[in-house]
Short mmCIF file of C-alpha atoms in Angstrom, two decimals:
data_model
loop_
_atom_site.label_atom_id
_atom_site.label_comp_id
_atom_site.label_asym_id
_atom_site.label_seq_id
_atom_site.Cartn_x
_atom_site.Cartn_y
_atom_site.Cartn_z
CA MET A 1 64.96 4.82 11.31
CA THR A 2 61.46 4.03 10.20
CA THR A 3 62.55 0.96 8.28
CA THR A 4 64.71 -0.31 11.10
CA ASP A 5 61.80 0.10 13.51
CA THR A 6 59.27 -1.73 11.36
CA ALA A 7 61.54 -4.53 10.25
CA PRO A 8 61.86 -6.17 13.68
CA THR A 9 58.10 -5.83 14.12
CA GLY A 10 57.50 -7.80 10.94
CA VAL A 11 60.04 -10.35 12.01
CA GLU A 12 58.42 -10.68 15.39
CA ASP A 13 55.02 -11.14 13.74
CA HIS A 14 56.30 -14.03 11.67
CA GLU A 15 58.68 -15.64 14.11
CA PRO A 16 56.12 -17.54 16.29
CA GLN A 17 54.80 -19.56 13.36
CA PRO A 18 58.07 -21.35 12.47
CA GLN A 19 58.68 -22.02 16.14
CA HIS A 20 55.38 -23.91 16.45
CA THR A 21 55.43 -25.63 13.08
CA PRO A 22 58.36 -28.01 13.58
CA ALA A 23 57.36 -28.85 17.15
CA GLY A 24 57.70 -32.52 17.84
CA PRO A 25 54.25 -33.31 19.25
CA LYS A 26 52.44 -31.93 16.21
CA GLY A 27 54.19 -34.38 13.94
CA TRP A 28 52.83 -37.24 16.05
CA GLN A 29 49.22 -36.15 16.16
CA PHE A 30 46.79 -38.91 15.25
CA ASN A 31 44.90 -38.53 12.00
CA SER A 32 42.86 -40.86 9.82
CA PRO A 33 45.69 -42.10 7.51
CA LEU A 34 47.99 -42.71 10.47
CA VAL A 35 45.33 -44.62 12.41
CA LEU A 36 44.45 -46.68 9.33
CA THR A 37 48.11 -47.52 8.73
CA MET A 38 48.58 -48.59 12.34
CA LEU A 39 45.48 -50.76 12.21
CA LEU A 40 46.66 -52.45 8.99
CA LEU A 41 50.08 -53.13 10.48
CA ALA A 42 48.49 -54.53 13.63
CA GLY A 43 46.24 -56.72 11.49
CA VAL A 44 49.24 -58.14 9.61
CA VAL A 45 51.24 -58.81 12.76
CA LEU A 46 48.32 -60.32 14.66
CA GLN A 47 46.68 -62.12 11.76
CA GLY A 48 47.07 -65.51 13.42
CA PRO A 49 45.24 -64.65 16.67
CA ILE A 50 42.68 -62.60 14.75
CA ARG A 51 41.94 -65.52 12.42
CA GLY A 52 41.49 -67.81 15.40
CA ALA A 53 39.17 -65.36 17.15
CA LEU A 54 37.03 -64.93 14.04
CA ASP A 55 36.62 -68.70 13.76
CA ALA A 56 34.87 -68.79 17.14
CA PRO A 57 31.09 -69.41 16.88
CA VAL A 58 30.33 -66.26 18.86
CA MET A 59 32.32 -64.10 16.46
CA GLN A 60 30.78 -65.75 13.43
CA SER A 61 27.32 -65.00 14.82
CA TRP A 62 28.39 -61.43 15.60
CA MET A 63 29.76 -60.87 12.09
CA THR A 64 26.63 -62.31 10.49
CA VAL A 65 24.33 -59.89 12.31
CA PHE A 66 26.68 -56.92 11.82
CA VAL A 67 27.08 -57.46 8.06
CA ALA A 68 23.34 -58.09 7.60
CA VAL A 69 22.39 -54.83 9.31
CA MET A 70 25.01 -52.82 7.40
CA VAL A 71 24.13 -54.27 3.98
CA GLN A 72 20.42 -53.64 4.47
CA ALA A 73 20.78 -50.13 5.88
CA LEU A 74 23.50 -48.54 3.74
CA PRO A 75 21.44 -47.95 0.55
CA PHE A 76 18.73 -46.14 2.52
CA LEU A 77 21.33 -44.15 4.44
CA VAL A 78 23.05 -42.94 1.26
CA LEU A 79 19.75 -42.12 -0.48
CA GLY A 80 18.48 -40.26 2.57
CA VAL A 81 21.69 -38.22 2.85
CA LEU A 82 21.55 -37.26 -0.84
CA LEU A 83 17.93 -36.18 -0.69
CA SER A 84 18.36 -34.27 2.56
CA ALA A 85 21.32 -32.41 1.04
CA VAL A 86 19.16 -31.45 -1.95
CA ILE A 87 16.44 -30.10 0.35
CA ALA A 88 18.89 -28.25 2.60
CA VAL A 89 20.89 -26.62 -0.22
CA PHE A 90 18.55 -26.12 -3.18
CA VAL A 91 15.19 -25.42 -1.47
CA PRO A 92 15.22 -21.92 0.05
CA PRO A 93 13.95 -21.65 3.64
CA SER A 94 11.63 -18.84 2.49
CA PHE A 95 9.62 -21.50 0.64
CA PHE A 96 8.54 -23.02 3.94
CA ALA A 97 7.71 -19.61 5.39
CA ARG A 98 5.38 -18.92 2.47
CA ALA A 99 3.81 -22.38 2.55
CA LEU A 100 2.94 -22.45 6.26
CA PRO A 101 -0.20 -20.79 7.68
CA LYS A 102 0.34 -17.65 9.70
CA ARG A 103 -1.52 -18.95 12.76
CA PRO A 104 0.80 -21.19 14.84
CA VAL A 105 -2.01 -23.57 15.81
CA LEU A 106 -2.59 -24.38 12.14
CA ALA A 107 1.06 -24.14 11.12
CA VAL A 108 2.05 -26.95 13.51
CA PRO A 109 0.14 -29.82 11.78
CA VAL A 110 1.07 -28.49 8.33
CA ALA A 111 4.75 -28.51 9.32
CA GLY A 112 4.31 -32.01 10.72
CA MET A 113 2.82 -33.27 7.47
CA ALA A 114 5.64 -31.56 5.54
CA GLY A 115 7.97 -34.07 7.17
CA VAL A 116 6.10 -36.86 5.38
CA VAL A 117 6.99 -35.57 1.93
CA LEU A 118 10.37 -33.90 2.58
CA PRO A 119 13.27 -36.27 3.27
CA GLY A 120 15.74 -35.23 5.92
CA CYS A 121 17.84 -37.03 8.50
CA GLU A 122 18.39 -35.71 12.03
CA CYS A 123 21.64 -34.02 11.04
CA ALA A 124 19.85 -32.01 8.35
CA SER A 125 16.61 -31.26 10.22
CA VAL A 126 18.25 -29.25 13.00
CA PRO A 127 19.96 -26.65 10.75
CA VAL A 128 16.87 -26.50 8.51
CA ALA A 129 14.70 -25.80 11.57
CA GLY A 130 17.18 -23.12 12.61
CA ALA A 131 16.94 -21.54 9.16
CA LEU A 132 13.13 -21.56 9.38
CA VAL A 133 13.22 -19.71 12.71
CA ARG A 134 15.70 -17.20 11.30
CA ARG A 135 13.44 -16.55 8.30
CA GLY A 136 10.45 -15.73 10.53
CA VAL A 137 8.64 -19.07 10.77
CA THR A 138 6.95 -19.51 14.15
CA PRO A 139 9.18 -21.64 16.42
CA ALA A 140 6.33 -24.06 17.15
CA ALA A 141 6.08 -25.01 13.46
CA ALA A 142 9.86 -25.13 12.99
CA LEU A 143 10.27 -27.47 15.97
CA THR A 144 7.45 -29.68 14.70
CA PHE A 145 9.25 -30.01 11.38
CA LEU A 146 12.51 -30.72 13.24
CA LEU A 147 10.89 -33.74 14.89
CA SER A 148 8.75 -35.04 12.03
CA ALA A 149 11.10 -34.80 9.04
CA PRO A 150 13.65 -37.41 10.20
CA ALA A 151 10.96 -39.67 11.68
CA ILE A 152 8.32 -40.06 8.96
CA ASN A 153 9.87 -39.07 5.64
CA PRO A 154 9.46 -41.44 2.65
CA ILE A 155 12.94 -42.94 2.96
CA VAL A 156 12.40 -43.83 6.60
CA LEU A 157 8.95 -45.32 6.02
CA THR A 158 10.23 -47.36 3.06
CA ALA A 159 13.16 -48.62 5.11
CA THR A 160 10.76 -49.62 7.90
CA ALA A 161 8.61 -51.58 5.45
CA VAL A 162 11.70 -53.40 4.13
CA ALA A 163 13.02 -54.11 7.64
CA PHE A 164 9.66 -55.49 8.80
CA PRO A 165 8.38 -57.49 5.80
CA GLY A 166 4.80 -58.66 6.14
CA ARG A 167 4.12 -56.19 8.98
CA PRO A 168 2.63 -53.04 7.38
CA GLN A 169 1.21 -52.15 10.79
CA MET A 170 4.73 -51.19 11.91
CA VAL A 171 4.93 -48.57 9.16
CA VAL A 172 1.50 -47.18 10.06
CA ALA A 173 2.28 -47.22 13.78
CA ARG A 174 5.60 -45.39 13.26
CA LEU A 175 3.92 -42.77 11.07
CA VAL A 176 1.02 -42.17 13.48
CA ALA A 177 3.06 -42.15 16.69
CA SER A 178 5.85 -39.93 15.32
CA LEU A 179 3.42 -37.44 13.78
CA LEU A 180 1.42 -37.24 17.01
CA VAL A 181 4.56 -36.60 19.07
CA ALA A 182 5.86 -33.95 16.66
CA CYS A 183 2.56 -32.05 16.58
CA ALA A 184 2.05 -32.38 20.33
CA MET A 185 5.50 -30.95 21.01
CA GLY A 186 4.81 -28.09 18.59
CA TRP A 187 1.54 -27.21 20.30
CA LEU A 188 3.18 -27.62 23.71
CA TRP A 189 5.91 -25.17 22.75
CA HIS A 190 3.34 -22.71 21.39
CA ARG A 191 1.44 -22.93 24.68
CA LEU A 192 4.28 -23.02 27.22
CA GLY A 193 7.47 -22.05 25.39
CA ARG A 194 9.17 -18.75 26.12
CA THR A 195 11.16 -16.60 23.73
CA ASP A 196 14.16 -16.34 26.06
CA TRP A 197 14.52 -20.14 26.06
CA LEU A 198 15.22 -20.18 22.33
CA ARG A 199 18.55 -18.68 21.32
CA PRO A 200 18.56 -17.26 17.76
CA PRO A 201 20.30 -19.85 15.57
CA ALA A 202 23.56 -19.09 13.83
CA ARG A 203 23.87 -18.87 10.07
CA PRO A 204 24.17 -22.18 8.19
CA SER A 205 27.70 -23.17 7.33
CA TRP A 206 26.94 -23.53 3.60
CA GLU A 207 25.91 -19.89 3.13
CA GLY A 208 28.42 -18.06 0.94
CA LEU A 209 29.42 -21.25 -0.88
CA GLY A 210 28.41 -22.33 -4.36
CA LYS A 211 25.50 -24.75 -4.65
CA GLY A 212 27.70 -27.61 -5.79
CA ALA A 213 30.27 -27.12 -3.05
CA ALA A 214 27.55 -26.78 -0.42
CA PHE A 215 25.79 -29.92 -1.68
CA TRP A 216 28.85 -32.15 -1.62
CA GLY A 217 30.01 -30.66 1.66
CA SER A 218 26.64 -31.52 3.20
CA VAL A 219 26.77 -35.03 1.73
CA ARG A 220 30.29 -35.70 3.03
CA HIS A 221 29.43 -34.39 6.49
CA ASP A 222 26.22 -36.42 6.81
CA VAL A 223 27.74 -39.62 5.40
CA MET A 224 30.67 -39.49 7.80
CA HIS A 225 28.55 -38.71 10.84
CA ALA A 226 25.49 -40.84 10.08
CA GLY A 227 27.64 -43.69 8.76
CA GLY A 228 29.71 -43.71 11.94
CA PHE A 229 26.60 -43.90 14.11
CA LEU A 230 25.22 -46.68 11.89
CA VAL A 231 28.38 -48.73 12.44
CA VAL A 232 28.08 -48.23 16.20
CA GLY A 233 24.43 -49.23 16.11
CA ALA A 234 25.11 -52.33 14.03
CA MET A 235 27.90 -53.35 16.40
CA ALA A 236 25.62 -52.89 19.41
CA ALA A 237 22.84 -54.92 17.81
CA ALA A 238 25.28 -57.70 16.90
CA THR A 239 26.66 -57.70 20.44
CA LEU A 240 23.18 -57.96 21.93
CA LYS A 241 22.40 -60.90 19.67
CA ALA A 242 25.69 -62.78 19.99
CA VAL A 243 27.25 -61.91 23.35
CA VAL A 244 24.58 -60.93 25.85
CA PRO A 245 23.04 -64.08 27.39
CA ALA A 246 19.57 -64.83 26.08
CA ASP A 247 18.27 -65.11 29.65
CA TRP A 248 19.18 -61.48 30.35
CA LEU A 249 17.44 -60.22 27.24
CA GLY A 250 14.53 -62.48 28.00
CA LEU A 251 14.09 -60.95 31.45
CA ALA A 252 14.00 -57.45 29.98
CA ALA A 253 11.83 -58.44 27.03
CA ASP A 254 9.28 -60.33 29.12
CA ASN A 255 8.36 -57.23 31.11
CA LEU A 256 6.56 -54.79 28.80
CA VAL A 257 7.38 -51.65 30.79
CA VAL A 258 11.04 -52.58 31.25
CA SER A 259 11.44 -53.53 27.58
CA ILE A 260 9.93 -50.24 26.40
CA LEU A 261 12.14 -48.16 28.68
CA ALA A 262 15.22 -50.25 27.84
CA LEU A 263 14.86 -49.74 24.08
CA ALA A 264 13.97 -46.06 24.53
CA VAL A 265 17.22 -45.48 26.44
CA LEU A 266 19.10 -47.63 23.91
CA ALA A 267 17.80 -45.45 21.08
CA VAL A 268 19.13 -42.34 22.84
CA LEU A 269 22.55 -43.90 23.46
CA LEU A 270 23.07 -45.47 20.03
CA SER A 271 22.15 -42.31 18.09
CA ILE A 272 21.50 -44.20 14.84
CA CYS A 273 20.48 -42.31 11.71
CA SER A 274 16.73 -42.63 11.10
CA GLU A 275 17.27 -44.04 7.60
CA ALA A 276 18.93 -47.10 9.16
CA ASP A 277 17.43 -47.57 12.62
CA ALA A 278 14.60 -49.84 11.43
CA PHE A 279 17.08 -52.57 10.52
CA VAL A 280 18.64 -52.43 13.98
CA ALA A 281 15.19 -52.57 15.56
CA ALA A 282 14.20 -55.51 13.37
CA SER A 283 17.21 -57.47 14.61
CA LEU A 284 16.10 -57.12 18.25
CA THR A 285 13.66 -60.00 17.92
CA GLN A 286 13.60 -60.73 21.65
CA PHE A 287 11.54 -57.57 22.24
CA SER A 288 7.91 -56.93 21.46
CA LEU A 289 6.77 -54.86 18.50
CA THR A 290 5.62 -52.12 20.86
CA ALA A 291 9.06 -51.88 22.45
CA ARG A 292 10.70 -51.78 19.04
CA LEU A 293 8.21 -49.12 17.93
CA THR A 294 9.34 -47.02 20.90
CA PHE A 295 12.93 -47.45 19.71
CA LEU A 296 11.92 -46.16 16.26
CA VAL A 297 9.93 -43.20 17.59
CA VAL A 298 12.40 -42.01 20.24
CA GLY A 299 15.64 -42.33 18.22
CA PRO A 300 14.95 -39.82 15.41
CA MET A 301 13.61 -37.25 17.90
CA ILE A 302 16.09 -37.27 20.74
CA ASP A 303 19.48 -38.93 21.06
CA LEU A 304 22.97 -37.88 22.09
CA LYS A 305 23.96 -36.27 18.81
CA LEU A 306 20.62 -34.49 18.48
CA PHE A 307 20.93 -33.09 21.98
CA ALA A 308 24.37 -31.74 21.13
CA MET A 309 23.14 -30.24 17.85
CA GLN A 310 20.08 -28.67 19.50
CA THR A 311 22.30 -27.17 22.19
CA ALA A 312 24.64 -25.71 19.59
CA THR A 313 21.80 -24.38 17.42
CA PHE A 314 19.19 -23.14 19.90
CA GLY A 315 21.05 -22.97 23.21
CA ARG A 316 21.50 -25.16 26.27
CA GLY A 317 18.43 -23.77 28.03
CA PHE A 318 16.26 -24.88 25.13
CA ALA A 319 17.79 -28.35 24.87
CA LEU A 320 17.55 -29.03 28.60
CA ARG A 321 13.79 -28.40 28.46
CA PHE A 322 12.94 -29.70 24.99
CA ALA A 323 14.83 -33.03 25.08
CA PRO A 324 13.33 -34.51 28.30
CA ALA A 325 9.82 -33.44 27.27
CA THR A 326 10.27 -35.02 23.83
CA PHE A 327 11.62 -38.26 25.31
CA THR A 328 8.75 -38.59 27.81
CA LEU A 329 6.06 -37.82 25.25
CA ALA A 330 7.62 -40.15 22.66
CA VAL A 331 7.67 -43.07 25.10
CA LEU A 332 4.06 -42.51 26.20
CA VAL A 333 2.63 -41.99 22.72
CA SER A 334 4.50 -44.90 21.13
CA SER A 335 3.36 -47.19 23.94
CA LEU A 336 -0.27 -46.20 23.44
CA VAL A 337 -0.10 -46.43 19.64
CA GLY A 338 1.64 -49.80 19.90
CA ALA A 339 -1.06 -51.12 22.23
CA VAL A 340 -3.74 -50.10 19.74
CA LEU A 341 -2.15 -50.91 16.36
CA LEU A 342 0.28 -53.72 17.20
#
């Protein structure tokens, strides 16, 4: 009787899986190969209208700007992703805990300067900052590193110099403004931040994996995410150049306050990886250097994807306080630095 009682139980445990597996809707779920196949078929069927649309002067101008931004930005994006994966996987978080001063007031500028020498895009800086907090680093220093690493690392500064040839003041202005904002936010958190606002971060996803698997997993994740945002940013820049009437852009660009706020909001919405944002900013020639500096300072510190990652890592209460403060301070500081250096 024991076997007859347990047999149906085992059958019942396994029966739901076959019932769900052959279900019709699951076979029609969209995935990357299916979408790519459909797009290729649509391209073949509609090749005549597509060819005619691409021959239009507006589309030719759009494609020129889009391809130029992508070709210039991709090498820096790939190099930045590789280096950030090396830092995130092979450098233990305890190294930073040992290297930083114990006093938070002194640890903040040291953590800010660490961003100058340690490459890391936004996607990598958030989990690294979470690991620093988990290993006992004062939150003020960890948050300073979170803001400075993607904004002023060597890859970003080199990309800025390439995107703005003959304008070394843009590199200096980006370095100074971003470092000031990062340190100011660190000191502000040390002064006003509360422990209950900062949720303890979860464990990094690469823990428990081999170094090689974690490295390539980090590279694949960052390339897919950062590359997707780069494509969106390049498309937006090309659209602004080719589609939006020059009079509209001129009205926004002629007013300094409006142009600064417009590019600050655009940086938040586009969510471009910091290794590539300089090339998008360089293409926005209608706007002043100060407005474009604001774009470069705001983007690596607060955008849509960063807000989502900060919420997931440190909690919604933290993100709702930290993000608006960072945005406001970044706009003010970049405007002042631009007025002085540009």
